[in-house]
mmCIF file of C-alpha atoms in Angstrom:
data_model
loop_
_atom_site.group_PDB
_atom_site.id
_atom_site.type_symbol
_atom_site.label_atom_id
_atom_site.label_comp_id
_atom_site.label_asym_id
_atom_site.label_seq_id
_atom_site.Cartn_x
_atom_site.Cartn_y
_atom_site.Cartn_z
ATOM 1 C CA UNK A 75 -17.527 -6.305 -19.728
ATOM 2 C CA UNK A 76 -14.046 -6.393 -17.971
ATOM 3 C CA UNK A 77 -11.408 -7.980 -19.481
ATOM 4 C CA UNK A 78 -8.594 -9.501 -17.004
ATOM 5 C CA UNK A 79 -5.026 -8.652 -18.606
ATOM 6 C CA UNK A 80 -3.242 -10.110 -15.679
ATOM 7 C CA UNK A 81 -3.340 -12.179 -12.563
ATOM 8 C CA UNK A 82 -3.943 -11.758 -9.629
ATOM 9 C CA UNK A 83 -6.288 -9.123 -10.195
ATOM 10 C CA UNK A 84 -8.039 -6.915 -7.711
ATOM 11 C CA UNK A 85 -12.027 -6.213 -7.758
ATOM 12 C CA UNK A 86 -13.319 -3.171 -5.644
ATOM 13 C CA UNK A 87 -14.224 0.111 -5.469
ATOM 14 C CA UNK A 88 -11.063 1.756 -5.531
ATOM 15 C CA UNK A 89 -10.178 3.417 -8.610
ATOM 16 C CA UNK A 90 -6.624 1.836 -8.716
ATOM 17 C CA UNK A 91 -8.548 -1.513 -8.267
ATOM 18 C CA UNK A 92 -7.429 -3.816 -11.386
ATOM 19 C CA UNK A 93 -11.333 -4.055 -11.718
ATOM 20 C CA UNK A 94 -12.927 -0.714 -10.463
ATOM 21 C CA UNK A 95 -16.654 -1.098 -9.623
ATOM 22 C CA UNK A 96 -18.469 1.863 -8.847
ATOM 23 C CA UNK A 97 -20.926 0.314 -6.050
ATOM 24 C CA UNK A 98 -21.237 1.728 -2.478
ATOM 25 C CA UNK A 99 -21.584 -1.738 -0.921
ATOM 26 C CA UNK A 100 -18.170 -2.883 -2.552
ATOM 27 C CA UNK A 101 -15.035 -2.541 -0.354
ATOM 28 C CA UNK A 102 -11.908 -0.467 -1.874
ATOM 29 C CA UNK A 103 -10.164 -4.156 -2.308
ATOM 30 C CA UNK A 104 -13.287 -6.511 -2.319
ATOM 31 C CA UNK A 105 -11.949 -9.769 -4.019
ATOM 32 C CA UNK A 106 -8.975 -10.922 -6.032
ATOM 33 C CA UNK A 107 -9.096 -12.998 -8.987
ATOM 34 C CA UNK A 108 -6.107 -15.525 -9.413
ATOM 35 C CA UNK A 109 -5.483 -17.864 -12.145
ATOM 36 C CA UNK A 110 -3.950 -20.844 -10.480
ATOM 37 C CA UNK A 111 -2.838 -24.183 -11.971
ATOM 38 C CA UNK A 112 -4.767 -23.539 -14.996
ATOM 39 C CA UNK A 113 -8.202 -22.716 -13.263
ATOM 40 C CA UNK A 114 -9.709 -19.113 -12.434
ATOM 41 C CA UNK A 115 -10.638 -18.554 -8.707
ATOM 42 C CA UNK A 116 -11.869 -16.068 -6.570
ATOM 43 C CA UNK A 117 -11.216 -15.095 -3.176
ATOM 44 C CA UNK A 118 -12.778 -12.905 -0.720
ATOM 45 C CA UNK A 119 -10.632 -10.100 0.607
ATOM 46 C CA UNK A 120 -11.898 -9.707 3.748
ATOM 47 C CA UNK A 121 -15.159 -7.275 2.643
ATOM 48 C CA UNK A 122 -17.886 -6.935 5.202
ATOM 49 C CA UNK A 123 -20.692 -7.858 2.543
ATOM 50 C CA UNK A 124 -18.670 -11.003 1.120
ATOM 51 C CA UNK A 125 -18.265 -12.743 -2.303
ATOM 52 C CA UNK A 126 -21.040 -14.678 -3.662
ATOM 53 C CA UNK A 127 -20.620 -16.961 -6.494
ATOM 54 C CA UNK A 128 -23.934 -18.156 -7.478
ATOM 55 C CA UNK A 129 -25.922 -17.116 -4.941
ATOM 56 C CA UNK A 130 -23.702 -18.865 -2.193
ATOM 57 C CA UNK A 131 -21.386 -16.759 0.013
ATOM 58 C CA UNK A 132 -17.957 -17.969 -0.469
ATOM 59 C CA UNK A 133 -15.550 -18.775 3.095
ATOM 60 C CA UNK A 134 -12.602 -19.497 0.993
ATOM 61 C CA UNK A 135 -11.341 -19.292 -2.185
ATOM 62 C CA UNK A 136 -13.731 -20.547 -4.837
ATOM 63 C CA UNK A 137 -13.110 -21.840 -8.631
ATOM 64 C CA UNK A 138 -14.967 -20.127 -11.240
ATOM 65 C CA UNK A 139 -16.608 -21.598 -14.229
ATOM 66 C CA UNK A 140 -17.926 -20.256 -17.430
ATOM 67 C CA UNK A 141 -21.617 -19.160 -16.795
ATOM 68 C CA UNK A 142 -20.944 -18.383 -12.989
ATOM 69 C CA UNK A 143 -22.445 -15.582 -11.519
ATOM 70 C CA UNK A 144 -20.584 -12.916 -8.824
ATOM 71 C CA UNK A 145 -22.131 -10.970 -6.557
ATOM 72 C CA UNK A 146 -19.975 -8.075 -4.939
ATOM 73 C CA UNK A 147 -22.120 -5.536 -3.176
ATOM 74 C CA UNK A 148 -25.024 -4.902 -5.505
ATOM 75 C CA UNK A 149 -22.802 -5.577 -8.549
ATOM 76 C CA UNK A 150 -23.535 -8.893 -10.381
ATOM 77 C CA UNK A 151 -20.841 -9.986 -12.621
ATOM 78 C CA UNK A 152 -21.085 -13.180 -15.328
ATOM 79 C CA UNK A 153 -18.146 -15.177 -15.592
ATOM 80 C CA UNK A 154 -16.801 -15.932 -19.258
ATOM 81 C CA UNK A 155 -13.695 -17.632 -19.396
ATOM 82 C CA UNK A 156 -11.614 -17.971 -22.718
ATOM 83 C CA UNK A 157 -8.874 -16.289 -24.533
ATOM 84 C CA UNK A 158 -6.134 -16.974 -21.394
ATOM 85 C CA UNK A 159 -2.597 -17.113 -23.037
ATOM 86 C CA UNK A 160 -0.185 -18.478 -20.293
ATOM 87 C CA UNK A 161 2.340 -15.688 -18.729
ATOM 88 C CA UNK A 162 5.654 -15.275 -20.539
ATOM 89 C CA UNK A 163 7.362 -16.697 -17.388
ATOM 90 C CA UNK A 164 5.079 -19.013 -15.479
ATOM 91 C CA UNK A 165 6.232 -19.196 -11.980
ATOM 92 C CA UNK A 166 8.057 -22.699 -11.145
ATOM 93 C CA UNK A 167 6.191 -25.318 -9.781
ATOM 94 C CA UNK A 168 8.890 -26.487 -7.741
ATOM 95 C CA UNK A 169 11.159 -23.925 -6.254
ATOM 96 C CA UNK A 170 14.306 -23.472 -4.114
ATOM 97 C CA UNK A 171 14.755 -21.905 -0.893
ATOM 98 C CA UNK A 172 12.765 -18.624 -0.440
ATOM 99 C CA UNK A 173 15.333 -15.435 0.494
ATOM 100 C CA UNK A 174 12.843 -15.327 3.804
ATOM 101 C CA UNK A 175 12.990 -19.204 5.057
ATOM 102 C CA UNK A 176 16.146 -20.668 3.063
ATOM 103 C CA UNK A 177 14.387 -23.832 3.561
ATOM 104 C CA UNK A 178 12.881 -25.142 0.409
ATOM 105 C CA UNK A 179 8.784 -26.099 0.519
ATOM 106 C CA UNK A 180 8.449 -29.510 1.151
ATOM 107 C CA UNK A 181 7.696 -30.777 -2.340
ATOM 108 C CA UNK A 182 10.847 -29.538 -3.472
ATOM 109 C CA UNK A 183 12.741 -32.690 -1.433
ATOM 110 C CA UNK A 184 10.547 -35.179 -2.822
ATOM 111 C CA UNK A 185 11.084 -33.601 -6.338
ATOM 112 C CA UNK A 186 14.958 -33.455 -6.058
ATOM 113 C CA UNK A 187 15.352 -37.101 -5.204
ATOM 114 C CA UNK A 188 13.350 -38.042 -8.251
ATOM 115 C CA UNK A 189 10.459 -39.434 -5.989
ATOM 116 C CA UNK A 190 7.763 -36.769 -7.944
ATOM 117 C CA UNK A 191 7.515 -34.992 -10.996
ATOM 118 C CA UNK A 192 6.467 -31.461 -11.267
ATOM 119 C CA UNK A 193 2.998 -32.901 -13.117
ATOM 120 C CA UNK A 194 2.457 -34.952 -9.794
ATOM 121 C CA UNK A 195 3.168 -31.979 -7.624
ATOM 122 C CA UNK A 196 0.666 -29.862 -9.589
ATOM 123 C CA UNK A 197 -1.878 -32.494 -9.347
ATOM 124 C CA UNK A 198 -1.511 -33.135 -5.520
ATOM 125 C CA UNK A 199 -1.681 -29.139 -5.078
ATOM 126 C CA UNK A 200 -5.015 -28.769 -7.319
ATOM 127 C CA UNK A 201 -6.250 -31.598 -4.948
ATOM 128 C CA UNK A 202 -5.163 -29.576 -1.947
ATOM 129 C CA UNK A 203 -7.227 -26.596 -3.175
ATOM 130 C CA UNK A 204 -10.182 -28.967 -3.965
ATOM 131 C CA UNK A 205 -10.383 -30.069 -0.264
ATOM 132 C CA UNK A 206 -9.699 -26.712 0.767
ATOM 133 C CA UNK A 207 -12.724 -25.621 -1.166
ATOM 134 C CA UNK A 208 -14.561 -28.518 0.503
ATOM 135 C CA UNK A 209 -13.535 -27.230 3.995
ATOM 136 C CA UNK A 210 -10.865 -29.809 4.408
ATOM 137 C CA UNK A 211 -7.107 -29.354 4.906
ATOM 138 C CA UNK A 212 -4.450 -32.091 3.827
ATOM 139 C CA UNK A 213 -0.836 -31.441 3.885
ATOM 140 C CA UNK A 214 0.608 -31.974 0.715
ATOM 141 C CA UNK A 215 2.722 -35.106 1.793
ATOM 142 C CA UNK A 216 -0.601 -36.899 2.737
ATOM 143 C CA UNK A 217 -2.574 -35.966 -0.429
ATOM 144 C CA UNK A 218 0.900 -37.491 -2.445
ATOM 145 C CA UNK A 219 0.435 -40.392 -0.351
ATOM 146 C CA UNK A 220 -3.357 -40.608 -1.013
ATOM 147 C CA UNK A 221 -2.924 -40.276 -4.636
ATOM 148 C CA UNK A 222 -0.230 -43.079 -4.510
ATOM 149 C CA UNK A 223 2.826 -41.058 -5.708
ATOM 150 C CA UNK A 224 4.738 -41.457 -2.575
ATOM 151 C CA UNK A 225 5.124 -44.301 0.070
ATOM 152 C CA UNK A 226 5.247 -43.500 3.717
ATOM 153 C CA UNK A 227 8.759 -44.119 3.669
ATOM 154 C CA UNK A 228 9.517 -41.722 1.000
ATOM 155 C CA UNK A 229 7.448 -39.123 3.222
ATOM 156 C CA UNK A 230 9.455 -39.700 6.065
ATOM 157 C CA UNK A 231 12.867 -39.168 4.514
ATOM 158 C CA UNK A 232 11.444 -35.876 2.716
ATOM 159 C CA UNK A 233 10.335 -34.471 6.288
ATOM 160 C CA UNK A 234 13.909 -35.605 7.936
ATOM 161 C CA UNK A 235 15.687 -33.457 5.360
ATOM 162 C CA UNK A 236 13.562 -30.657 5.469
ATOM 163 C CA UNK A 237 13.718 -30.515 9.465
ATOM 164 C CA UNK A 238 17.721 -31.139 9.043
ATOM 165 C CA UNK A 239 17.788 -28.325 6.563
ATOM 166 C CA UNK A 240 15.941 -26.221 9.266
ATOM 167 C CA UNK A 241 17.674 -27.283 12.386
ATOM 168 C CA UNK A 242 21.163 -26.651 10.179
ATOM 169 C CA UNK A 243 19.619 -22.641 9.314
ATOM 170 C CA UNK A 244 18.904 -22.073 12.495
ATOM 171 C CA UNK A 245 21.741 -23.793 14.331
ATOM 172 C CA UNK A 246 22.215 -20.612 16.646
ATOM 173 C CA UNK A 247 18.969 -21.322 18.074
ATOM 174 C CA UNK A 248 18.457 -23.697 21.263
ATOM 175 C CA UNK A 249 15.898 -26.226 20.530
ATOM 176 C CA UNK A 250 13.686 -27.702 23.430
#
């Protein structure tokens, strides 16, 4: 039995992995467990042998449920979920600009204008994850619109604001 003390947690044959597996068919960094929006998710880190959940190879991060069986190489792991405690300082749902881009993420523009709540953004982000698990990609704005949280006009305004911020940040670049 392995207890995961923090997330993300790397599973692999590397002795320094968060969960070290003694299996020649397991890559050094084979998979990663993540705790996203209250859900346990596993992601393949590009291991040649792949990651299997209940006998099915995953192509994208997959949500895990109690009783699921993981296979990494020749190693089988049962999933038990319980006893999670929230991190002392959870990551914010809506953040300002990152140091790299200086342009806030799209949801920030809707949040700062009071169009959506952090809970609505979290629900839409979770819906995006569910769509990705089904092999579909949907933009955050599209999901928010489909969920009835925003109007097309509100989306257009947020897009314009984000574009304006981007152009202002990169004013020294010539745009064609």
